Structures are given as C-alpha cells and as structure tokens.
mmCIF file of N, CA, C and O in Angstrom:
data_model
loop_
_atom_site.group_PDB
_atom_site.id
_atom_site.type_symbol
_atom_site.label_atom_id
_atom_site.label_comp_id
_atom_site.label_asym_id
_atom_site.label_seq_id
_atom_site.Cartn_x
_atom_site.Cartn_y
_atom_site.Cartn_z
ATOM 1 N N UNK A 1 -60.329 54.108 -87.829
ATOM 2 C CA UNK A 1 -61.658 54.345 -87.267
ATOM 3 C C UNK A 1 -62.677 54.259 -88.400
ATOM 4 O O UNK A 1 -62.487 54.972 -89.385
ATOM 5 N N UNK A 2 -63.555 53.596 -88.364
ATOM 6 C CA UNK A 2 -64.357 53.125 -89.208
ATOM 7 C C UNK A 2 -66.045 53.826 -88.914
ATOM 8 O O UNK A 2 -67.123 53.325 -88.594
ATOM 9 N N UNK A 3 -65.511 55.410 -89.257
ATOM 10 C CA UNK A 3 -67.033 56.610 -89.313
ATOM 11 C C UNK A 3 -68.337 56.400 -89.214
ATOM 12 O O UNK A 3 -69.069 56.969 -88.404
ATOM 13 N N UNK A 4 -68.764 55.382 -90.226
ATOM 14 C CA UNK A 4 -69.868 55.065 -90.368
ATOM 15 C C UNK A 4 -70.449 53.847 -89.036
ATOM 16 O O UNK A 4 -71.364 53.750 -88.218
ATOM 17 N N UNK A 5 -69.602 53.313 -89.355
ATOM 18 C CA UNK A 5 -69.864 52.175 -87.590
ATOM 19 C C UNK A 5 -70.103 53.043 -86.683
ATOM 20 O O UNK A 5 -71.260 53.442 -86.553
ATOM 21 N N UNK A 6 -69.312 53.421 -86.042
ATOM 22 C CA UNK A 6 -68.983 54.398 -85.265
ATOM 23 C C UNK A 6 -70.672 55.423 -85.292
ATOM 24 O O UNK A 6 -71.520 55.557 -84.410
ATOM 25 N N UNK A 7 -70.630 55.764 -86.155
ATOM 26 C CA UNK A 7 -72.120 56.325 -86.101
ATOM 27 C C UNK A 7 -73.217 55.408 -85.735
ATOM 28 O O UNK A 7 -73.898 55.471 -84.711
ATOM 29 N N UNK A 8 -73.289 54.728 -86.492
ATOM 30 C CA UNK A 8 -74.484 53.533 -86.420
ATOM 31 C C UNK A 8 -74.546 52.752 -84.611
ATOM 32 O O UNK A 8 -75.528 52.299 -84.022
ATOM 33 N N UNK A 9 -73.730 52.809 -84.347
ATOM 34 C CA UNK A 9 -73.340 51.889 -83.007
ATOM 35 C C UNK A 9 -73.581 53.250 -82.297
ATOM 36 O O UNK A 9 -74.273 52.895 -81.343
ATOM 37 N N UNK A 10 -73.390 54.902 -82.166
ATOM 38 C CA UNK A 10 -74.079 55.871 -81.626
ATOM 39 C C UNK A 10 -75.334 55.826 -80.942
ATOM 40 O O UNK A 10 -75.834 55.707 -79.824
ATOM 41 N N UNK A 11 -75.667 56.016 -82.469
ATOM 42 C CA UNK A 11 -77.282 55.629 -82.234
ATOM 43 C C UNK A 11 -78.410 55.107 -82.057
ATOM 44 O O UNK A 11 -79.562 55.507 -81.892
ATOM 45 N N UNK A 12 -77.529 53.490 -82.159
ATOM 46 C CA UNK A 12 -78.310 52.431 -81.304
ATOM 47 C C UNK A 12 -77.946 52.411 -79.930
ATOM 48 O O UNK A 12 -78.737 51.973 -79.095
ATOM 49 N N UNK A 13 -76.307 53.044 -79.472
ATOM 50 C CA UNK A 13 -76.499 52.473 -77.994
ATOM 51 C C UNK A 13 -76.634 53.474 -77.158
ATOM 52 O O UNK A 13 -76.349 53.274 -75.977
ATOM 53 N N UNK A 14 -77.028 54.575 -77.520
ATOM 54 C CA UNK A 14 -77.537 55.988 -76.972
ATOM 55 C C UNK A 14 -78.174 56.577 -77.594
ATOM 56 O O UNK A 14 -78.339 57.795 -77.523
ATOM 57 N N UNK A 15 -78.721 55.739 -78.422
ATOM 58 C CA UNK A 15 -80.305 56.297 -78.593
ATOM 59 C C UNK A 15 -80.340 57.232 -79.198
ATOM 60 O O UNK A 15 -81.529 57.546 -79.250
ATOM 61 N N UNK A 16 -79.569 58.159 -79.903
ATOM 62 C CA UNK A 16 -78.823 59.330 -79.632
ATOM 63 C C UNK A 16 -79.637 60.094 -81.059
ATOM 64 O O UNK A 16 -80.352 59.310 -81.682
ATOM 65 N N UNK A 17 -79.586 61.288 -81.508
ATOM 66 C CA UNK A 17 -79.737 62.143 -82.463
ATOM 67 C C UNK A 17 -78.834 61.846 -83.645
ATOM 68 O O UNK A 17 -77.623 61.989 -83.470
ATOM 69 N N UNK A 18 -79.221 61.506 -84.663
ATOM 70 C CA UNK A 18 -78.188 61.156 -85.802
ATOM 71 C C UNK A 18 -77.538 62.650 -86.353
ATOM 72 O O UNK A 18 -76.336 62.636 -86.620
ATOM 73 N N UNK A 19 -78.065 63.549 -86.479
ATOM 74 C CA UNK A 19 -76.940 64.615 -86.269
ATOM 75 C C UNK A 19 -76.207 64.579 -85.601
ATOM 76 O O UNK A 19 -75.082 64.348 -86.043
ATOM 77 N N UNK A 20 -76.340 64.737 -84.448
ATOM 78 C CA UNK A 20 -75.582 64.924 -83.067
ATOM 79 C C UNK A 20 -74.529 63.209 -83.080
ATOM 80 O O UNK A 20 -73.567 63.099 -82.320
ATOM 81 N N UNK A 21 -74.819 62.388 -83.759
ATOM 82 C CA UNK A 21 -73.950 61.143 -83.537
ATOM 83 C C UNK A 21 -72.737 61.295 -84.748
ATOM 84 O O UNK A 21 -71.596 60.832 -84.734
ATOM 85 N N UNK A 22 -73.273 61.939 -85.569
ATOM 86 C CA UNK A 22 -72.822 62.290 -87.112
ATOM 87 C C UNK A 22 -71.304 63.138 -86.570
ATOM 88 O O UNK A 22 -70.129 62.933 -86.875
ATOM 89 N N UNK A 23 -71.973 64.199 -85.601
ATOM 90 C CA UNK A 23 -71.078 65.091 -85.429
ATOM 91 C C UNK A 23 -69.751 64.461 -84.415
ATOM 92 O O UNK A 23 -68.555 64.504 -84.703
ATOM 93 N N UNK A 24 -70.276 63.968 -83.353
ATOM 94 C CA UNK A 24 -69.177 63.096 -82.497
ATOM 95 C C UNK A 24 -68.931 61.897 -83.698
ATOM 96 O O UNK A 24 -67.707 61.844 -83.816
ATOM 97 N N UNK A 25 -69.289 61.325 -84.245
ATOM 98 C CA UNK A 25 -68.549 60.139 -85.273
ATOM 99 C C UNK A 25 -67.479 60.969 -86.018
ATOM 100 O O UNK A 25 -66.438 60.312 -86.036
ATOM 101 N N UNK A 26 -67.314 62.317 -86.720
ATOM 102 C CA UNK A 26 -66.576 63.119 -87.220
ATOM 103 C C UNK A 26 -65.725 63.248 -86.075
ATOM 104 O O UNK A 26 -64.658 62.684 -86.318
ATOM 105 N N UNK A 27 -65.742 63.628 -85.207
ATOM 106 C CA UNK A 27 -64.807 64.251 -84.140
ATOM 107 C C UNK A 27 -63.923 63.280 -83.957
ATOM 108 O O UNK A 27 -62.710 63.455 -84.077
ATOM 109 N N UNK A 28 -64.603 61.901 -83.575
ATOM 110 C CA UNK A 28 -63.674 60.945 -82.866
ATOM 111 C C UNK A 28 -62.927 60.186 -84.147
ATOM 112 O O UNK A 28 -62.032 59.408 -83.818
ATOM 113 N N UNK A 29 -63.234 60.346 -85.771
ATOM 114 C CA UNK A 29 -62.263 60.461 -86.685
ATOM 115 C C UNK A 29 -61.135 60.871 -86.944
ATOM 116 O O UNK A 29 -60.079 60.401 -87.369
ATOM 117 N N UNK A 30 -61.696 62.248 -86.476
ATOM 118 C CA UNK A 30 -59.843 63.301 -86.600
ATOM 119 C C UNK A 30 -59.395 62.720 -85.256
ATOM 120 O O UNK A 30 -58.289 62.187 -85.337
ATOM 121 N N UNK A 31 -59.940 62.680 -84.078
ATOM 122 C CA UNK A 31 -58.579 62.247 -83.129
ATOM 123 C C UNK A 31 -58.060 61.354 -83.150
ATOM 124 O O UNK A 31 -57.015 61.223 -82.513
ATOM 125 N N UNK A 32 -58.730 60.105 -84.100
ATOM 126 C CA UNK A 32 -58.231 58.679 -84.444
ATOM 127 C C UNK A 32 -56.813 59.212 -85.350
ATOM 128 O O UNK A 32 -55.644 59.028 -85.013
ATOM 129 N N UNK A 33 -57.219 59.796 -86.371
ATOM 130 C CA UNK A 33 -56.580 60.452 -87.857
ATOM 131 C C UNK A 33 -55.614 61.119 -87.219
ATOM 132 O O UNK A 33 -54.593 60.622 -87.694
ATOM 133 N N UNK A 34 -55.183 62.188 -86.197
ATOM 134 C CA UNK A 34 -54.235 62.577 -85.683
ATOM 135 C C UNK A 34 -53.109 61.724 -85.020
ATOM 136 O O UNK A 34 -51.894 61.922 -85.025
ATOM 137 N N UNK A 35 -53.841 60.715 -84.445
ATOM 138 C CA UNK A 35 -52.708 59.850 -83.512
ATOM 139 C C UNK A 35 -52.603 60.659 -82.077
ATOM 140 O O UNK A 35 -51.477 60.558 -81.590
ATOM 141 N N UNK A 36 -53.403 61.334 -81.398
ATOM 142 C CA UNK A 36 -53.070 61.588 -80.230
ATOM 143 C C UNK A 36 -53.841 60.430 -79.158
ATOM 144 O O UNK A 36 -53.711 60.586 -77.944
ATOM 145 N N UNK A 37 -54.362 59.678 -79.516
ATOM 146 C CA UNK A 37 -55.249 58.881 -78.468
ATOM 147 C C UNK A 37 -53.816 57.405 -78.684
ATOM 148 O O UNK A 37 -53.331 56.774 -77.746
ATOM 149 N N UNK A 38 -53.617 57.305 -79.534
ATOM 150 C CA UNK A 38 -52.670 56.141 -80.136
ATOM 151 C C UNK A 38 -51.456 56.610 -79.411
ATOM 152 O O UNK A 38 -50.714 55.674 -79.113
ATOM 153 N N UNK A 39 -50.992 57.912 -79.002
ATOM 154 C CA UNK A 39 -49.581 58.142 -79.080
ATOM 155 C C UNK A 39 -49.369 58.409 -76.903
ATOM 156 O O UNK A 39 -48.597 58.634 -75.971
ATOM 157 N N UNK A 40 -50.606 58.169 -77.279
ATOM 158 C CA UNK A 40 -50.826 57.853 -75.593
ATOM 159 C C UNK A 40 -50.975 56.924 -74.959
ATOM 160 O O UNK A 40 -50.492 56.638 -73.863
ATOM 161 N N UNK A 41 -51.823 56.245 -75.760
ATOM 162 C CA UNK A 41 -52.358 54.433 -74.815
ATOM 163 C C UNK A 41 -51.708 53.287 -75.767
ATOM 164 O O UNK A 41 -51.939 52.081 -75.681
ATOM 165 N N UNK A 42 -50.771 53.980 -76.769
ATOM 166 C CA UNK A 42 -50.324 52.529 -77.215
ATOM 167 C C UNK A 42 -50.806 51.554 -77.978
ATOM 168 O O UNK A 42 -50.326 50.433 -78.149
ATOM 169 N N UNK A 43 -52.063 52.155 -78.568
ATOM 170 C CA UNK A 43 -53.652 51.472 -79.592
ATOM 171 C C UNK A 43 -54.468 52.353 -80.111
ATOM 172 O O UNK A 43 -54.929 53.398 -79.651
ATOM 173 N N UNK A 44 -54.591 51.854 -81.059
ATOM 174 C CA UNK A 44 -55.412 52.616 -82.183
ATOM 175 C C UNK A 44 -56.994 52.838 -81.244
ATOM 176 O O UNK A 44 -57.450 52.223 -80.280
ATOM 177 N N UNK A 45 -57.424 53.796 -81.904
ATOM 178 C CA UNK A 45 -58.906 54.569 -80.900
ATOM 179 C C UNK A 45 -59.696 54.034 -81.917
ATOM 180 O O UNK A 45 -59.809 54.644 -82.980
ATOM 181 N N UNK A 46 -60.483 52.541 -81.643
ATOM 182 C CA UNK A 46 -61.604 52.176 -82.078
ATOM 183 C C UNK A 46 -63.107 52.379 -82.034
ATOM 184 O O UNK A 46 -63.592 53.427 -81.611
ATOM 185 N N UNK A 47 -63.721 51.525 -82.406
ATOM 186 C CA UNK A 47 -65.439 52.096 -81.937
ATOM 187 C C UNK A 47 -65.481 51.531 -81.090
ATOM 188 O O UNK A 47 -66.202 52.144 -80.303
ATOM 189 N N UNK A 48 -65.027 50.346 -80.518
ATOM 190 C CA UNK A 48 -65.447 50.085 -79.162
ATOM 191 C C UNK A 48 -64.702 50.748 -77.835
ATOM 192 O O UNK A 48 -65.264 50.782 -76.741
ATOM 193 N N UNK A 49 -63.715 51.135 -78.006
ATOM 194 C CA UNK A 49 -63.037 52.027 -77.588
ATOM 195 C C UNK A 49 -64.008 53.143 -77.169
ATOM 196 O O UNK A 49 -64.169 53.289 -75.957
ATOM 197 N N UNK A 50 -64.603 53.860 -77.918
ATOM 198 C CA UNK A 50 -65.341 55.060 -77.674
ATOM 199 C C UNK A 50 -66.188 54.669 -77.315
ATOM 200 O O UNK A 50 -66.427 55.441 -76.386
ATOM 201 N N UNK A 51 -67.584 53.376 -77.329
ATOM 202 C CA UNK A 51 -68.609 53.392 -77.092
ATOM 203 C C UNK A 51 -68.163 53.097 -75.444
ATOM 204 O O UNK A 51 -68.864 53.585 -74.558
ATOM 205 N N UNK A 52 -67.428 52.592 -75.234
ATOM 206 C CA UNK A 52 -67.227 51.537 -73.795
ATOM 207 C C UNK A 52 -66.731 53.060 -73.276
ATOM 208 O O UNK A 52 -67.745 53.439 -72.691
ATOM 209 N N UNK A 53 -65.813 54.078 -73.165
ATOM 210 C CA UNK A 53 -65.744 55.079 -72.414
ATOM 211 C C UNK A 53 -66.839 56.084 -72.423
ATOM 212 O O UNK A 53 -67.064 56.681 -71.370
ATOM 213 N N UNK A 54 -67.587 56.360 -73.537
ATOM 214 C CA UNK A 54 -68.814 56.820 -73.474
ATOM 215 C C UNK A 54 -70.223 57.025 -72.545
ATOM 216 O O UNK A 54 -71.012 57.904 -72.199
ATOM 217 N N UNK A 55 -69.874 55.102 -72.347
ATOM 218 C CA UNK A 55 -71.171 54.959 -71.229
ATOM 219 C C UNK A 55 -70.761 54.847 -69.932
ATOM 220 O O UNK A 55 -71.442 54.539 -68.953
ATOM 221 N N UNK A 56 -69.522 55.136 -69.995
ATOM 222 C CA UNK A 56 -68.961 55.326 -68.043
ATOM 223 C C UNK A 56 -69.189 56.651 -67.807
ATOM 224 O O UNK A 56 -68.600 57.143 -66.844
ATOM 225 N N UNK A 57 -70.182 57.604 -68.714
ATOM 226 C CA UNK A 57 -70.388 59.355 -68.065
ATOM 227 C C UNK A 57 -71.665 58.778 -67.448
ATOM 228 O O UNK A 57 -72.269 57.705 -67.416
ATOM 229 N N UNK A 58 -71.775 60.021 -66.975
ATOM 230 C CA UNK A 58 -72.982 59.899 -65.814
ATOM 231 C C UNK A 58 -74.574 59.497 -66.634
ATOM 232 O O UNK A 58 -74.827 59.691 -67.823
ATOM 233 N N UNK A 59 -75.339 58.995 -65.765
ATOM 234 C CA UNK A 59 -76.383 58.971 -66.456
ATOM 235 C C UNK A 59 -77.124 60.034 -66.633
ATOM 236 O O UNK A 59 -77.377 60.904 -65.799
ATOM 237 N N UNK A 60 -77.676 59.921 -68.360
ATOM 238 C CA UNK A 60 -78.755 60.560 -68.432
ATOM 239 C C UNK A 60 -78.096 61.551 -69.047
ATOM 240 O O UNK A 60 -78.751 62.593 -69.051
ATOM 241 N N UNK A 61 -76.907 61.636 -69.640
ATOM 242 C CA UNK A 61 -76.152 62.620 -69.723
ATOM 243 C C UNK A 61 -76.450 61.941 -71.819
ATOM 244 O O UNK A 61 -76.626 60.837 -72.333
ATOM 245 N N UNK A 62 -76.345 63.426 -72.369
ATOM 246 C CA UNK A 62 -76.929 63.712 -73.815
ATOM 247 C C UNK A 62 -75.662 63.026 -74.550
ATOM 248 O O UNK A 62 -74.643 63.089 -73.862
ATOM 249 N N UNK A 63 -75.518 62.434 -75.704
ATOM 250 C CA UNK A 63 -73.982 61.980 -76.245
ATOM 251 C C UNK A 63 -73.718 62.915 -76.843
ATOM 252 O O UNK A 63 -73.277 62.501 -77.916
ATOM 253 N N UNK A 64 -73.699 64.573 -76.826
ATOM 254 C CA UNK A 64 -72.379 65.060 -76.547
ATOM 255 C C UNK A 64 -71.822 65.440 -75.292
ATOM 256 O O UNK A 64 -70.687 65.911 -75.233
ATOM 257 N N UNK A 65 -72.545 65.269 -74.266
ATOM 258 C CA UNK A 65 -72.314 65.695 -72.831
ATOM 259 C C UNK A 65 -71.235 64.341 -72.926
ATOM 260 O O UNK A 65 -70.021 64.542 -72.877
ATOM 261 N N UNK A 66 -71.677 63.246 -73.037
ATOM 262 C CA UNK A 66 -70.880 62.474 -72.857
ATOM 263 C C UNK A 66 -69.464 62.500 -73.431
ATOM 264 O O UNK A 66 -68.461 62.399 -72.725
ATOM 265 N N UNK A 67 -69.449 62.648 -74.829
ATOM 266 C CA UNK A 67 -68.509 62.694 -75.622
ATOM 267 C C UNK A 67 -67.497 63.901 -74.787
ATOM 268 O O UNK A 67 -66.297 63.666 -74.646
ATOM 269 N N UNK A 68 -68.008 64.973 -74.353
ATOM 270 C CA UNK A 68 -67.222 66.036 -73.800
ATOM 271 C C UNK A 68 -66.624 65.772 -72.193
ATOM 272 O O UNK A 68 -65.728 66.354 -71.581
ATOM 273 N N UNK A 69 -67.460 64.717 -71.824
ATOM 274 C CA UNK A 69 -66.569 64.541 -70.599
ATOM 275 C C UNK A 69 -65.713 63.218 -70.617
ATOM 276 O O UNK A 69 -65.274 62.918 -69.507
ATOM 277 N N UNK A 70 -65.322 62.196 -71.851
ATOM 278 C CA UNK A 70 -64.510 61.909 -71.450
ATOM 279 C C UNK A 70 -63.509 62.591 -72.108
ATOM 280 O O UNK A 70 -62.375 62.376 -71.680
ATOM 281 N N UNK A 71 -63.612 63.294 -72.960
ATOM 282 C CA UNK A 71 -62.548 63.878 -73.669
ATOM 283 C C UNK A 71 -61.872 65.335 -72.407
ATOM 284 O O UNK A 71 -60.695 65.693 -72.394
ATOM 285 N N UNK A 72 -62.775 65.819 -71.656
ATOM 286 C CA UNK A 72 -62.173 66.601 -70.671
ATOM 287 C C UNK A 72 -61.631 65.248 -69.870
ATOM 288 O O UNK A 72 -60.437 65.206 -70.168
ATOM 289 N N UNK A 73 -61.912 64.162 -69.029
ATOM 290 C CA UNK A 73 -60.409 62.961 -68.580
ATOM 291 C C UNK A 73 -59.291 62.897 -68.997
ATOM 292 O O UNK A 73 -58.168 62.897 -68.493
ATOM 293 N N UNK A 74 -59.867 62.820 -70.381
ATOM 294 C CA UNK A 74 -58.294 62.941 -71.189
ATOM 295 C C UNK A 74 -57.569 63.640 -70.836
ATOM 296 O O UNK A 74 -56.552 63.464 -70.166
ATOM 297 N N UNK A 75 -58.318 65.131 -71.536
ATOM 298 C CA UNK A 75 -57.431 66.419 -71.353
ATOM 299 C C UNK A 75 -56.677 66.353 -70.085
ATOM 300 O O UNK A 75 -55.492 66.662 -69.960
ATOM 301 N N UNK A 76 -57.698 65.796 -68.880
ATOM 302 C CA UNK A 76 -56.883 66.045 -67.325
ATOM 303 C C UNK A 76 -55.444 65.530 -67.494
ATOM 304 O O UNK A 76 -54.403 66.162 -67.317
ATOM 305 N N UNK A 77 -55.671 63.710 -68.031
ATOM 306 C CA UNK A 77 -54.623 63.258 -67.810
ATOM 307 C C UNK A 77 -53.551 63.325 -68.648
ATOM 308 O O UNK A 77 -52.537 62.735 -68.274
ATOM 309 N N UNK A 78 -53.518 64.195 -70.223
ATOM 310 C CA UNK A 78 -52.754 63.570 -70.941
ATOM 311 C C UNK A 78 -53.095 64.761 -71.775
ATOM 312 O O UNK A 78 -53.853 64.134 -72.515
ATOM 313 N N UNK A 79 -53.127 65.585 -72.096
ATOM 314 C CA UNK A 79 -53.539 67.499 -72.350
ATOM 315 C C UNK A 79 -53.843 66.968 -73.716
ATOM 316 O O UNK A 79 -53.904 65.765 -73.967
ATOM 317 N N UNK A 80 -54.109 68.334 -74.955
ATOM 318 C CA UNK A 80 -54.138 67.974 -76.256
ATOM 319 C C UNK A 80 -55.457 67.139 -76.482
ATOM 320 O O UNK A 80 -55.538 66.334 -77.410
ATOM 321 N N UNK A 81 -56.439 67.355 -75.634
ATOM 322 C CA UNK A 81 -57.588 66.230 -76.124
ATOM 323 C C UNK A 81 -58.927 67.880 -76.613
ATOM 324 O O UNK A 81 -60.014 67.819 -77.187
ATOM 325 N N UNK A 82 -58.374 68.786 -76.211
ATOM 326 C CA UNK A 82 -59.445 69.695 -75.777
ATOM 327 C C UNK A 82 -60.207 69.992 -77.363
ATOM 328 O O UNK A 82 -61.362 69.718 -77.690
ATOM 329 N N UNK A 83 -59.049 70.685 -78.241
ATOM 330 C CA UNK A 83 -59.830 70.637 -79.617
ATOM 331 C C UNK A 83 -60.570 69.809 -80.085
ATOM 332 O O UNK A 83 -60.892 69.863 -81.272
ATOM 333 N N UNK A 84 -61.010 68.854 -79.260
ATOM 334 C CA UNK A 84 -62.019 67.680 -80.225
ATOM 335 C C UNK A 84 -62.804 67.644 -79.829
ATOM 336 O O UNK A 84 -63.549 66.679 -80.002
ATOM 337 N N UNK A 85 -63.032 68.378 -79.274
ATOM 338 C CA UNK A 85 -65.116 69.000 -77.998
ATOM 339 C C UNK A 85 -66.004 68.591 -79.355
ATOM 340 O O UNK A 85 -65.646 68.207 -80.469
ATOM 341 N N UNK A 86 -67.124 68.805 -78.858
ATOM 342 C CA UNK A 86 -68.094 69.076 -79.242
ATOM 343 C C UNK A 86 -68.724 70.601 -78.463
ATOM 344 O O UNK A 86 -68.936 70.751 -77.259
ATOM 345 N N UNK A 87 -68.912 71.539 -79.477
ATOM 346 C CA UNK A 87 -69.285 72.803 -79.041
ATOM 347 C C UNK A 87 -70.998 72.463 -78.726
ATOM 348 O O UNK A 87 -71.755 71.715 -79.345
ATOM 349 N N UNK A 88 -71.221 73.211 -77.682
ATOM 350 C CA UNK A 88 -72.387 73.267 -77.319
ATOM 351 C C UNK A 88 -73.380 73.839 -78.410
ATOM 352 O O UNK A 88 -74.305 73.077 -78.693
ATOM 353 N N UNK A 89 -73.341 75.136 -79.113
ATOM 354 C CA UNK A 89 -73.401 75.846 -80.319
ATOM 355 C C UNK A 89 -73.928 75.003 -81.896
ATOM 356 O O UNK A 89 -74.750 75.338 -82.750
ATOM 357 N N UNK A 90 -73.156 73.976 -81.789
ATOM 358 C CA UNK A 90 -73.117 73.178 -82.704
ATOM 359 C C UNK A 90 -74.342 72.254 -83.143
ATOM 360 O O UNK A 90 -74.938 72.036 -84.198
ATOM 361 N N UNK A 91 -74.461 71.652 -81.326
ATOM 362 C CA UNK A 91 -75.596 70.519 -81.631
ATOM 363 C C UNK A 91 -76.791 70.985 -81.213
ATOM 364 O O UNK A 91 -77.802 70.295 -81.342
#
C-alpha cells in the first residue's frame, strides 16, 4: 500500500480534509500491513481498491463515515475488520 498515494487520491476524490485523509491513509496501511484484507479476497488491498469501495457509501457521507462503513461490510462478512475504524473522537 503505497500511504502517500493513497492520501493524495483521498483528497482529490473526496474532497476530503487532509487530516482526516492522513488518518484513513494510516489506517488502511496497517490493514494492508496485517494481511487481513489479503487473507480474505486473495489480493493485496490497494489504493484503488479503497477508493472504488469508498465511493459505493452513501452520499454525502464525510470520508471517515465512509471509511467506517465499508469496513463495518467487512466486519459483517468476514469479522476482524473492526479495529481499523476510524474513531469518531479522533477526526
């Protein structure tokens, strides 16, 4: 997972808060860095990977709202996704 992309591609395609992109670009590092997204679908968790599930949340929805609901899908389908929230607290 390549952090800095991953950020940059944030905040152009959601417009998004560079803190707040900073912080989901960190997040979706360690779950890359763990191997739980890999040890599920069979492929490494890229940036396009994240941007393309990102913009299937609802509209209008903040990128960590987003970031937190597909990572709660996950969790539904495939548990172990939950530690990689984004705390509300945070951003």
């Amino acid at each position: 997972m390549d952090r800095q992309r991953l950020h940059a591609r944030l905040v152009e395609r959601f417009e998004a808060d560079r803190d707040v992109a900073r912080i989901v670009a960190r997040e979706a590092t360690d779950l890359a860095d763990r191997g739980v997204y890999e040890a599920d679908f069979d492929e490494s968790l890229g940036v396009e990977i994240v941007i393309t599930n990102l913009a299937d949340a609802p509209d209008g929805s903040t990128l960590a709202e987003r970031w937190n609901w597909w990572l709660g899908a996950l969790e539904l389908s495939h548990g172990a996704y939950q530690r990689f929230r984004v705390r509300p607290d945070v951003v």
